[in-house]
Coordinates of C-alpha atoms in Angstrom, one line a residue:
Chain A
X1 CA 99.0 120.9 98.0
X2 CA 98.5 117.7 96.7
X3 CA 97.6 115.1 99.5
X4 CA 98.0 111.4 99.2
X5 CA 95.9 108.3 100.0
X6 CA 96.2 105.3 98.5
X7 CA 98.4 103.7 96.0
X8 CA 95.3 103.1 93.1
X9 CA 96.0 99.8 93.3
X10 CA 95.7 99.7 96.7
X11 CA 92.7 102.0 96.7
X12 CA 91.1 99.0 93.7
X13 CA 91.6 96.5 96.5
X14 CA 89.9 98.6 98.7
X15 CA 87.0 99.0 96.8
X16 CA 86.9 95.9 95.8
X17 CA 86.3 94.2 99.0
X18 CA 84.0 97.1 100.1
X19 CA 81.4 95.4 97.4
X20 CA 81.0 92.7 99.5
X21 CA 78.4 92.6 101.9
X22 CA 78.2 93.7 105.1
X23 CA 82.2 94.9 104.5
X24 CA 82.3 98.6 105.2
X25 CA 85.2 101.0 104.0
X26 CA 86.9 100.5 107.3
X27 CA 87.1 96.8 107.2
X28 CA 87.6 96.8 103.4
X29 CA 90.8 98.7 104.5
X30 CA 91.9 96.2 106.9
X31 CA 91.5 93.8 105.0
X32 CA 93.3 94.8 102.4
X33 CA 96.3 96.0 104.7
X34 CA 96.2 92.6 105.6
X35 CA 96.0 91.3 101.9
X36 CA 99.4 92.9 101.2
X37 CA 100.9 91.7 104.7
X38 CA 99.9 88.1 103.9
X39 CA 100.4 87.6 100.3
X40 CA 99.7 83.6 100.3
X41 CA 96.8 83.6 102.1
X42 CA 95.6 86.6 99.3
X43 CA 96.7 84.6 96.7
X44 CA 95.2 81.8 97.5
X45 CA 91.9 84.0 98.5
X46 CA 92.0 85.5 94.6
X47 CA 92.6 81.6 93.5
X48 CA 89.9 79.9 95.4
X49 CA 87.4 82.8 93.7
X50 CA 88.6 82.0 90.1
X51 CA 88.5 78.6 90.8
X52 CA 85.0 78.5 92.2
X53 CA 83.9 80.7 89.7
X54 CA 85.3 78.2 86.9
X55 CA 84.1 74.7 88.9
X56 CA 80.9 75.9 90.1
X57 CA 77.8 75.1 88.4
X58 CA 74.3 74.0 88.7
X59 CA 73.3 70.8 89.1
X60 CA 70.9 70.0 86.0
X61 CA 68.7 68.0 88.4
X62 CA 68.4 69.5 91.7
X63 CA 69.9 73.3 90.9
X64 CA 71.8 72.9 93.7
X65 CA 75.6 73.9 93.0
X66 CA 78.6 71.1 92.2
X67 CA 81.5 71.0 90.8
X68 CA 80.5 67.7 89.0
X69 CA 76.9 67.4 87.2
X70 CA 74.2 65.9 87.9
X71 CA 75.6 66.6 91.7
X72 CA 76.9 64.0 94.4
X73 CA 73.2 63.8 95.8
X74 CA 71.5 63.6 92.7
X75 CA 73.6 60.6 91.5
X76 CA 74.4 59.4 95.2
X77 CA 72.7 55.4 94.7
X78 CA 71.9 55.6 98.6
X79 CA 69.6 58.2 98.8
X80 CA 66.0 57.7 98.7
X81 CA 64.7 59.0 95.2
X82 CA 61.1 58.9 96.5
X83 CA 61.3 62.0 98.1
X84 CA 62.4 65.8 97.2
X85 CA 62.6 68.4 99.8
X86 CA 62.4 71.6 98.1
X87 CA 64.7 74.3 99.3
X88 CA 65.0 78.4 98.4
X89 CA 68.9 78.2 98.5
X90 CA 72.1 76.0 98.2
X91 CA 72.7 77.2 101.8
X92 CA 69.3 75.1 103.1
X93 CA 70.8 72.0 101.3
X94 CA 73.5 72.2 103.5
X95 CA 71.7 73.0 107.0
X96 CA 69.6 69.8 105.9
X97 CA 72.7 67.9 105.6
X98 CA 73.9 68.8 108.8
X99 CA 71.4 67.5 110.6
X100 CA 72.1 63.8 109.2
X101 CA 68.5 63.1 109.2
X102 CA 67.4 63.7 105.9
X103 CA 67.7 60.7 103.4
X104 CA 65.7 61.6 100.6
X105 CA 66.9 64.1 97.0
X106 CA 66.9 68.1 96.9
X107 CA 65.5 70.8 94.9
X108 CA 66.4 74.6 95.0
X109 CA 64.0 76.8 93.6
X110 CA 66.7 79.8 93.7
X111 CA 64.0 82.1 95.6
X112 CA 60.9 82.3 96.4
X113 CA 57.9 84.2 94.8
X114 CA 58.0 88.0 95.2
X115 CA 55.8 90.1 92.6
X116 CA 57.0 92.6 94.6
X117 CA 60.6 92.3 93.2
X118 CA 59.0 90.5 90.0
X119 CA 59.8 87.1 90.7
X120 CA 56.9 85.0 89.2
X121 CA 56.9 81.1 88.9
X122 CA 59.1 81.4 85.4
X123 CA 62.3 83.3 87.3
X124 CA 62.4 80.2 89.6
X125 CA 63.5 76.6 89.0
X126 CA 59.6 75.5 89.1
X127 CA 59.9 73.8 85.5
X128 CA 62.6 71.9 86.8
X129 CA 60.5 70.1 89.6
X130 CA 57.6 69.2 87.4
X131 CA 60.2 67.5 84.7
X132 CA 61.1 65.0 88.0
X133 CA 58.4 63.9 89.4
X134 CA 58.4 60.9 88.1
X135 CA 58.8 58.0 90.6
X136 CA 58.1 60.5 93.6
X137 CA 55.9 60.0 96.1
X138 CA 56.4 62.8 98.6
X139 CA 57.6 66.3 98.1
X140 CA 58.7 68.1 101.2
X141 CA 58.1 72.1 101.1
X142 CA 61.5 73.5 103.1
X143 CA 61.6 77.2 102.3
X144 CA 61.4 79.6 104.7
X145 CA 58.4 81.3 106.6
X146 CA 58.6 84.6 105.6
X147 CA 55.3 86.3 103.3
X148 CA 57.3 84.9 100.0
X149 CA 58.0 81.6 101.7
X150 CA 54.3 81.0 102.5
X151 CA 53.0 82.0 99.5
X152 CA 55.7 79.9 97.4
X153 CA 54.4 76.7 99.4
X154 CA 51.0 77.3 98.7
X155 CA 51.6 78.1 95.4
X156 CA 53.7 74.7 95.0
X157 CA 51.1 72.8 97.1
X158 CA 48.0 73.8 94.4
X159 CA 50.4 73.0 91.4
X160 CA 51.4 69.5 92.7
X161 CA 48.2 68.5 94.5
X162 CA 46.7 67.5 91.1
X163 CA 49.7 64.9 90.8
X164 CA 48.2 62.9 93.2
X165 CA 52.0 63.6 95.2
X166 CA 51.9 63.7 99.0
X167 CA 53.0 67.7 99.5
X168 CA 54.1 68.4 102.9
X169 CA 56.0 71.1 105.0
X170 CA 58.5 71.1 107.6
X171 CA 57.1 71.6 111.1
X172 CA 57.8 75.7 112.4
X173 CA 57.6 75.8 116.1
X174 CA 59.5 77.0 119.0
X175 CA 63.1 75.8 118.3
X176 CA 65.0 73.6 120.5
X177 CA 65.8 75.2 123.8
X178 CA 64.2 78.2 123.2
X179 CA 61.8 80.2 126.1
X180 CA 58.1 80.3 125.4
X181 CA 58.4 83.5 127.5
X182 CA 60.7 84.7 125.0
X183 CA 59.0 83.3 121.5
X184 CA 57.1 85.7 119.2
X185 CA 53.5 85.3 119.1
X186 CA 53.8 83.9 115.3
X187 CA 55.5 81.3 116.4
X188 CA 53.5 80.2 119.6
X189 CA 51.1 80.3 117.3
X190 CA 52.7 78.2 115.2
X191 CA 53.8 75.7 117.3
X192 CA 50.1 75.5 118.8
X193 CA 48.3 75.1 115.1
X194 CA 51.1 72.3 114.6
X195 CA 50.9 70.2 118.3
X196 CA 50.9 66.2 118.3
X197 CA 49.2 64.1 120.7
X198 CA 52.3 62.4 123.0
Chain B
X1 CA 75.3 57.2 104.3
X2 CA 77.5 60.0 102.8
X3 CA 76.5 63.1 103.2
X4 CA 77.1 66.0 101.5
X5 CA 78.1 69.9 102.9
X6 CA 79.7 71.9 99.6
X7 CA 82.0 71.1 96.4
X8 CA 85.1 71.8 96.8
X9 CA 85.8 74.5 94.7
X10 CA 83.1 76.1 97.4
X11 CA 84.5 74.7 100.5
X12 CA 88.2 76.1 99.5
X13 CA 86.3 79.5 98.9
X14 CA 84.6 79.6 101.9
X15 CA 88.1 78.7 103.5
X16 CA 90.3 80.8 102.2
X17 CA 87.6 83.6 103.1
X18 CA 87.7 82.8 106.8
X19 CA 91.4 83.1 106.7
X20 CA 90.8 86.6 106.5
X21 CA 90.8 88.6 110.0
X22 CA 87.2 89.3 112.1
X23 CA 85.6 87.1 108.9
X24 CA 84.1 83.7 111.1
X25 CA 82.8 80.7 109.3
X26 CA 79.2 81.7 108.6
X27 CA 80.5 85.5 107.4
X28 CA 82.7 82.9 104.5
X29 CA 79.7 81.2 103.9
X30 CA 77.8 84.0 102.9
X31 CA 80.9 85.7 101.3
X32 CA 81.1 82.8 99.4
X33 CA 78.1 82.7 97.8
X34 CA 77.5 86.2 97.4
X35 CA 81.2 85.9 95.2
X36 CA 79.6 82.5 93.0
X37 CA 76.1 84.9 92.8
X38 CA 78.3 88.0 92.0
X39 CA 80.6 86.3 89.1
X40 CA 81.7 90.2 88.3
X41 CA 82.4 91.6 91.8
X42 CA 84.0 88.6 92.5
X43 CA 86.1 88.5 89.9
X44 CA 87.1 92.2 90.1
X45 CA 88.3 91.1 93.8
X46 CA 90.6 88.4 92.6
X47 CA 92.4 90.8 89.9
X48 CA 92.3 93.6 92.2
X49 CA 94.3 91.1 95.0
X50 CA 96.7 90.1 91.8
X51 CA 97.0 93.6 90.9
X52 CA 97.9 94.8 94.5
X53 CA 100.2 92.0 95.0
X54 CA 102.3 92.7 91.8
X55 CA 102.3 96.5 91.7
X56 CA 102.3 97.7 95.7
X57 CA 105.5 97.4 97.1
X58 CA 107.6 99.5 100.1
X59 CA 109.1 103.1 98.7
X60 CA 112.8 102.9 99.4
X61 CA 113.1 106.1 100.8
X62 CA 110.2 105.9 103.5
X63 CA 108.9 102.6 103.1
X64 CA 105.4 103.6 102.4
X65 CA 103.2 100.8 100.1
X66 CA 103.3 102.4 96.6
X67 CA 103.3 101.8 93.1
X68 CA 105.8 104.1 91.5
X69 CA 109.4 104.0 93.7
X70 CA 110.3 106.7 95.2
X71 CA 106.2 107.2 96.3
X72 CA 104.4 110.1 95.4
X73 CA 105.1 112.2 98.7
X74 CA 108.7 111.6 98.6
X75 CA 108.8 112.5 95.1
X76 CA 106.9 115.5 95.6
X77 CA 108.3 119.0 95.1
X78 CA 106.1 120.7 97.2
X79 CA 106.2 118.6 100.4
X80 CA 108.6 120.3 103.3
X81 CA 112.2 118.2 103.2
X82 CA 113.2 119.3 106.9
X83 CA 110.2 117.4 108.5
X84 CA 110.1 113.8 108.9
X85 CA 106.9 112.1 110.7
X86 CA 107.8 108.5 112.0
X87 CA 104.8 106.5 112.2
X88 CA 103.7 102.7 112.8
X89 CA 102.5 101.5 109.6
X90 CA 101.4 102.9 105.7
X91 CA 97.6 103.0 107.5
X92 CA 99.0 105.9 110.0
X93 CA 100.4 107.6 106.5
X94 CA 96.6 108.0 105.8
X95 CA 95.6 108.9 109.0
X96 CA 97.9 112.0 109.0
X97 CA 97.3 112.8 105.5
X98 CA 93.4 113.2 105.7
X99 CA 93.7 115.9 108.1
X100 CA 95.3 118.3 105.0
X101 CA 97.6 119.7 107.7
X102 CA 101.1 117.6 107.6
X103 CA 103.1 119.4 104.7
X104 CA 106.0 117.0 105.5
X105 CA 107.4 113.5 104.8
X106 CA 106.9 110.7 106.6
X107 CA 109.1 107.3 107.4
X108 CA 107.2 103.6 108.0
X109 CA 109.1 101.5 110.6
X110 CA 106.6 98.7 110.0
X111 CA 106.1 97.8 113.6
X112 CA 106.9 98.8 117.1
X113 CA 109.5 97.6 119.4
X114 CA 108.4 94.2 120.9
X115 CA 110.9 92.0 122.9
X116 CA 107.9 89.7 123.3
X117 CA 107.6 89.1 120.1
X118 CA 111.0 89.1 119.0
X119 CA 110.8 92.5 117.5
X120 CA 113.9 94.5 118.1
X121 CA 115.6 97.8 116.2
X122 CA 117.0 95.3 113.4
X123 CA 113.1 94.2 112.4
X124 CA 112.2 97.4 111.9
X125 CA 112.7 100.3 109.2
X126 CA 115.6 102.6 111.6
X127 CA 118.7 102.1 109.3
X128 CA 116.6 103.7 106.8
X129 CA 115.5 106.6 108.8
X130 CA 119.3 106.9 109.6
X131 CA 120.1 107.3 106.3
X132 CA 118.4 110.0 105.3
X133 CA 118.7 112.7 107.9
X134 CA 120.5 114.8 105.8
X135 CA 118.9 118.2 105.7
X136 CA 116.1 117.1 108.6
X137 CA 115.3 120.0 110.9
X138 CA 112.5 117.9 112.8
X139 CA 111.5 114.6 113.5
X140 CA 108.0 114.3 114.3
X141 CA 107.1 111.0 116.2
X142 CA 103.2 109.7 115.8
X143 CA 103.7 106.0 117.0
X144 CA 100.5 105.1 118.7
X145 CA 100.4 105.6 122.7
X146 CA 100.8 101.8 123.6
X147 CA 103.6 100.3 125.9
X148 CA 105.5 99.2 122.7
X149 CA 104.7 102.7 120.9
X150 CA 106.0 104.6 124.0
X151 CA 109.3 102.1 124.4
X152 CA 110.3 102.8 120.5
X153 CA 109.7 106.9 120.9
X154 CA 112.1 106.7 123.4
X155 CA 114.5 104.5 121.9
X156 CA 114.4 106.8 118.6
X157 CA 114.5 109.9 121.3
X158 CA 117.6 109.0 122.5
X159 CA 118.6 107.5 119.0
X160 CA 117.8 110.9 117.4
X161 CA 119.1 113.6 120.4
X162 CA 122.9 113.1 119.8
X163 CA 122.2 113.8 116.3
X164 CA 121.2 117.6 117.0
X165 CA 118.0 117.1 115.2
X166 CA 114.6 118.1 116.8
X167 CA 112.5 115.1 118.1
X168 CA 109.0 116.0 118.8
X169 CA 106.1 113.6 119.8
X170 CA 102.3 114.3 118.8
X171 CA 100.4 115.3 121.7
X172 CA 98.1 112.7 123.4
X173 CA 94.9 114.1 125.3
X174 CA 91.5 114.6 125.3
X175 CA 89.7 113.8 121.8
X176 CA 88.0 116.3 120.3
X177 CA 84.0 115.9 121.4
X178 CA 84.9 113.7 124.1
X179 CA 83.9 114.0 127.5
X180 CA 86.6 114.6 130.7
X181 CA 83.5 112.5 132.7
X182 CA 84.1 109.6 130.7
X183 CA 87.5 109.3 129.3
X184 CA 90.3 106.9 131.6
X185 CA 92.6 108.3 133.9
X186 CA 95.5 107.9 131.8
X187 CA 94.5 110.4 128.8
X188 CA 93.2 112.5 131.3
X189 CA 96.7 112.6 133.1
X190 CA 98.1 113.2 129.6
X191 CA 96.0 115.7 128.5
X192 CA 96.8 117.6 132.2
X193 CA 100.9 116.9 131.5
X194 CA 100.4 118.4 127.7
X195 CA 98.7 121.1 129.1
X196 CA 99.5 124.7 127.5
X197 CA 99.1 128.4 128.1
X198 CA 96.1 130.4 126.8

């Protein structure tokens, strides 16, 4: 008896979406069920990847990604050049954005140091920081708290020290509106080592 | 001051990701990069979603997705001609198939009866079930148990009856593994009307 599943182009589309992360075979299904019910929305799904794929680059100044290089902050005339906050990700470019606040240039480092995985200073966009320094006068170390994140700082913070360029890092603490009942000791202890008089 | 989120070729991906069903704004975000990170998987998704959309279409005999009309279980010699299973949706098709015990055909109404909605006989696929009840012995009917599933049973009970033809439903009841404590009322009430002798 020979049973039947899926079409095999049905069952490519399956697998397909099943790739992506955190999309199991059951939702890989749905969604490609719902692929074939909605063809324009798929097309224009299978578009928007070519698309992005094609338009999507690296800024050659900041790393960050842009459809037109250098990028719209790099070459924005408003922004203050004097500073660089330096990010792990594209994604922390944009969370920084969001908060309207910050005024100053970007640079993504596209990780963080992990020997474990064998990411050493070359794999990340390190080179690219030193070939911009010129003109700046503080460098802002964004990237996250994790083992990596700490020792990517510290490595950043002994490189550019010698530059004579202020190196600082954004403030971790207990976020807004969170319970200190309800805070991990890291980040009491955190927000303790980092107080300011009122 | 004009601040930036994402390109656009990046914004239309992440968009045209959270088009997609149970896939929010921040799931797209991440999708989104993971596709511009993944050049090959992501590419392989938007030829697969071309693919699917040119080659799948209904089988004209039970209106099954395929790529080859008639589909590979209507076209089969060794499938049992005399048994038709009316289901929901090519998903169900699956369903019944996996469990290696159907040896018949199958027919896909694409929907359930829904005055709500607008979905009467006309929206679904019944003139094609009509049509080919030459030589049927059986009509096996595996709609799922919902308000909508029950109302279009009967209606294809009492479209079916006049006909001579055997209309069968799949038996609703307890789930294998599951526990009479905690299943509802109305399975248990099914599963006590279904009941059968030792």
């Amino acid at each position: 008896m020979d049973f039947f599943y899926y079409p095999q182009p049905l069952a490519d589309l399956i697998a397909a979406f099943s790739r992506l992360p955190g999309i199991g075979p059951k939702t890989a299904g749905r969604l490609a069920f719902y692929a074939l019910q909605h063809a324009d929305e798929a097309t224009g799904l299978s578009k928007a990847i070519s698309a992005a794929l094609k338009d999507i680059r690296y800024c050659s100044i900041c790393g960050n990604y842009t459809d037109s290089d250098p990028c719209r902050i790099c070459s924005s005339p408003k922004r203050n050049r004097e500073i660089l906050c330096v990010v792990e990700q594209s994604r922390d470019v944009v969370a920084l954005e969001k908060t309207g606040e910050y005024k100053g240039l970007y640079h993504v480092l596209h990780g963080v140091l992990s020997p474990m995985e064998g990411i050493g200073p070359e794999q990340l966009n390190i080179g690219g920081l030193l070939s911009r320094l010129e003109g700046v006068s503080e460098i802002v170390i964004a990237v996250n708290p994790t083992v990596e994140g700490e020792a990517t700082a510290l490595y950043l913070a002994r490189l550019l020290k010698p530059l004579q360029i202020k190196v600082t890092r954004i403030a971790h603490g207990l976020p807004v509106g969170a319970d200190l009942e309800y805070a991990d000791e890291v980040t009491i202890a955190r927000a303790l080592e980092g107080r300011r008089p009122l």
